[in-house]
Amino acid sequence: MVNLILVSHSEKLAQGLKELLGEMAPGVAIHLAAGLADGSLGTDISRIEAAFEAVTDDSLLITDLGSATMNAELALELYSGNHTITFCDVPFLEGAFVAAVQSRMGQNLDEIILALQSEFQ
Amino acid sequence: MTVTTEQFVNALRKGALAIISAKDELTDLDREIGDGDHGINMARGFQHVHEELASYEGTDIGEVCKAVGMTLIKTVGGASGPLVGTAFIKFASAWKEHGTLTHEQLTAGFQEACAGIAARGKSEVGQKTMLDVWVPFTEALATRQNVDETITQALQTCQALSAKKGRAAYFGDNAIGKQDPGAQSSALLLRPFAEVM
């Protein structure tokens, strides 16, 4: 089942979104890389890399704002694991929502990306 | 003109110290048109870089740049970490196993770095970003113009721009007349290289 990786500046924002997604897509693995280690706002590439290590299947990566995207893209370039992780430039909340429900329905990564593209293009 | 590893490391050390000293000024600029963490982030990252350079005894400029790039990526955070980090990773591949750099090699490395920053940030000159310092700096270097004056001029030009990228873009034309923090810190980082050249 396709995993979701949410990269956000805010741990609270990401946790809130995860909670919201859990209502519609229980059982979908959602990994967070959000906020800095000291609890402040920001994105930390080490946390993104830790999320990459935690995925159990191919994964979709969604980010909240520009610098989260830059850190995520850089982490993707450095990633050498066994799963396919794809970044999708979609609205953080709505994009994650569509992706989580699609994953719950058993769609594969390519199918989910197509669904996101048709929803947000 | 050639640049030795020692000259390069010294210039980088001065740039790092300048950024650390300007921590509050950079953060104040970022409060105006951003999220108010630029000075804190850059000072933290360049503090690590400064410590790293203090113990460097090798003679490979590419190796120095690779270590500095990874440190910046891991410790700066924000948008500047991946951007400035990418610049140094580009230096590292351009100058791999180089103990000295000719003018052409130095220029080529800076051109690669500018392209790397532009690709990472999906940005170009004229959008009120660090590229508005990096690119004029590199052009002055390539054409052997006065690099120090070019940086001063580039900062003035950048200050007058409307913001098209990053957090500042949310302020748009309201950013006109305010300095871009990334351009300011890039000027601090690059100015010491003017002395080397």
PDB file of N, CA and C in Angstrom, chain A residues 9 43-46 49 65 67 70-71 73-74 77-78, chain B residues 70 73-74 77-79 82-83 86 120-122 167 170:
ATOM      1  N   HIS A   9       6.599  22.588   7.726  1.00  0.00           N
ATOM      2  CA  HIS A   9       7.349  23.435   8.646  1.00  0.00           C
ATOM      3  C   HIS A   9       6.881  23.237  10.080  1.00  0.00           C
ATOM      4  N   THR A  43      11.985  23.083   8.301  1.00  0.00           N
ATOM      5  CA  THR A  43      12.114  21.716   7.804  1.00  0.00           C
ATOM      6  C   THR A  43      13.566  21.282   7.941  1.00  0.00           C
ATOM      7  N   ASP A  44      13.713  20.055   8.367  1.00  0.00           N
ATOM      8  CA  ASP A  44      15.028  19.505   8.694  1.00  0.00           C
ATOM      9  C   ASP A  44      15.257  18.292   7.787  1.00  0.00           C
ATOM     10  N   ILE A  45      16.286  18.363   6.972  1.00  0.00           N
ATOM     11  CA  ILE A  45      16.519  17.292   5.996  1.00  0.00           C
ATOM     12  C   ILE A  45      16.762  15.946   6.689  1.00  0.00           C
ATOM     13  N   SER A  46      17.307  15.967   7.900  1.00  0.00           N
ATOM     14  CA  SER A  46      17.526  14.696   8.614  1.00  0.00           C
ATOM     15  C   SER A  46      16.194  14.016   8.922  1.00  0.00           C
ATOM     16  N   GLU A  49      14.947  12.466   5.745  1.00  0.00           N
ATOM     17  CA  GLU A  49      15.668  11.219   5.469  1.00  0.00           C
ATOM     18  C   GLU A  49      15.195  10.096   6.393  1.00  0.00           C
ATOM     19  N   LEU A  65       5.377  24.209   1.986  1.00  0.00           N
ATOM     20  CA  LEU A  65       5.827  25.494   1.439  1.00  0.00           C
ATOM     21  C   LEU A  65       7.195  25.327   0.774  1.00  0.00           C
ATOM     22  N   SER A  67      10.430  26.080   0.990  1.00  0.00           N
ATOM     23  CA  SER A  67      11.697  25.531   1.481  1.00  0.00           C
ATOM     24  C   SER A  67      11.541  24.073   1.885  1.00  0.00           C
ATOM     25  N   MET A  70      12.157  22.353  -1.352  1.00  0.00           N
ATOM     26  CA  MET A  70      13.585  22.303  -1.712  1.00  0.00           C
ATOM     27  C   MET A  70      14.328  21.252  -0.907  1.00  0.00           C
ATOM     28  N   ASN A  71      14.060  21.212   0.408  1.00  0.00           N
ATOM     29  CA  ASN A  71      14.716  20.201   1.251  1.00  0.00           C
ATOM     30  C   ASN A  71      14.296  18.794   0.839  1.00  0.00           C
ATOM     31  N   GLU A  73      13.268  17.804  -2.162  1.00  0.00           N
ATOM     32  CA  GLU A  73      13.867  17.441  -3.454  1.00  0.00           C
ATOM     33  C   GLU A  73      15.340  17.073  -3.295  1.00  0.00           C
ATOM     34  N   LEU A  74      16.004  17.800  -2.402  1.00  0.00           N
ATOM     35  CA  LEU A  74      17.411  17.493  -2.135  1.00  0.00           C
ATOM     36  C   LEU A  74      17.539  16.116  -1.476  1.00  0.00           C
ATOM     37  N   GLU A  77      17.251  13.426  -3.991  1.00  0.00           N
ATOM     38  CA  GLU A  77      18.480  13.225  -4.775  1.00  0.00           C
ATOM     39  C   GLU A  77      19.490  12.390  -4.001  1.00  0.00           C
ATOM     40  N   LEU A  78      19.469  12.510  -2.669  1.00  0.00           N
ATOM     41  CA  LEU A  78      20.435  11.783  -1.834  1.00  0.00           C
ATOM     42  C   LEU A  78      19.941  10.376  -1.475  1.00  0.00           C
TER      43      LEU A  78
ATOM     44  N   MET B  70      27.607  19.821   2.541  1.00  0.00           N
ATOM     45  CA  MET B  70      26.800  18.878   3.331  1.00  0.00           C
ATOM     46  C   MET B  70      26.476  19.464   4.701  1.00  0.00           C
ATOM     47  N   ILE B  73      23.681  21.970   4.233  1.00  0.00           N
ATOM     48  CA  ILE B  73      22.410  21.279   3.971  1.00  0.00           C
ATOM     49  C   ILE B  73      21.829  20.727   5.277  1.00  0.00           C
ATOM     50  N   LYS B  74      22.709  20.181   6.119  1.00  0.00           N
ATOM     51  CA  LYS B  74      22.246  19.532   7.356  1.00  0.00           C
ATOM     52  C   LYS B  74      21.933  20.539   8.461  1.00  0.00           C
ATOM     53  N   GLY B  77      18.958  24.690   7.418  1.00  0.00           N
ATOM     54  CA  GLY B  77      17.493  24.625   7.377  1.00  0.00           C
ATOM     55  C   GLY B  77      16.940  25.728   6.496  1.00  0.00           C
ATOM     56  N   GLY B  78      15.643  25.980   6.630  1.00  0.00           N
ATOM     57  CA  GLY B  78      15.012  27.018   5.816  1.00  0.00           C
ATOM     58  C   GLY B  78      15.217  26.773   4.338  1.00  0.00           C
ATOM     59  N   ALA B  79      15.101  27.839   3.561  1.00  0.00           N
ATOM     60  CA  ALA B  79      15.319  27.714   2.128  1.00  0.00           C
ATOM     61  C   ALA B  79      16.800  27.839   1.804  1.00  0.00           C
ATOM     62  N   PRO B  82      19.297  24.288   1.610  1.00  0.00           N
ATOM     63  CA  PRO B  82      19.428  23.573   0.332  1.00  0.00           C
ATOM     64  C   PRO B  82      19.995  24.448  -0.791  1.00  0.00           C
ATOM     65  N   LEU B  83      19.760  25.752  -0.756  1.00  0.00           N
ATOM     66  CA  LEU B  83      20.245  26.611  -1.845  1.00  0.00           C
ATOM     67  C   LEU B  83      21.755  26.825  -1.764  1.00  0.00           C
ATOM     68  N   THR B  86      23.589  23.527  -2.085  1.00  0.00           N
ATOM     69  CA  THR B  86      23.693  23.082  -3.479  1.00  0.00           C
ATOM     70  C   THR B  86      24.838  23.805  -4.197  1.00  0.00           C
ATOM     71  N   ARG B 120      17.588  24.569  -8.128  1.00  0.00           N
ATOM     72  CA  ARG B 120      17.023  24.176  -6.827  1.00  0.00           C
ATOM     73  C   ARG B 120      15.842  25.065  -6.451  1.00  0.00           C
ATOM     74  N   GLY B 121      15.996  26.374  -6.684  1.00  0.00           N
ATOM     75  CA  GLY B 121      14.947  27.314  -6.293  1.00  0.00           C
ATOM     76  C   GLY B 121      13.944  27.596  -7.402  1.00  0.00           C
ATOM     77  N   LYS B 122      14.146  26.963  -8.561  1.00  0.00           N
ATOM     78  CA  LYS B 122      13.301  27.222  -9.739  1.00  0.00           C
ATOM     79  C   LYS B 122      13.150  28.741  -9.930  1.00  0.00           C
ATOM     80  N   ARG B 167       9.240  33.186   0.493  1.00  0.00           N
ATOM     81  CA  ARG B 167       8.227  33.796   1.369  1.00  0.00           C
ATOM     82  C   ARG B 167       7.964  35.252   0.987  1.00  0.00           C
ATOM     83  N   TYR B 170       5.042  36.546  -1.197  1.00  0.00           N
ATOM     84  CA  TYR B 170       3.694  36.810  -0.675  1.00  0.00           C
ATOM     85  C   TYR B 170       3.486  38.308  -0.426  1.00  0.00           C
TER      86      TYR B 170
END
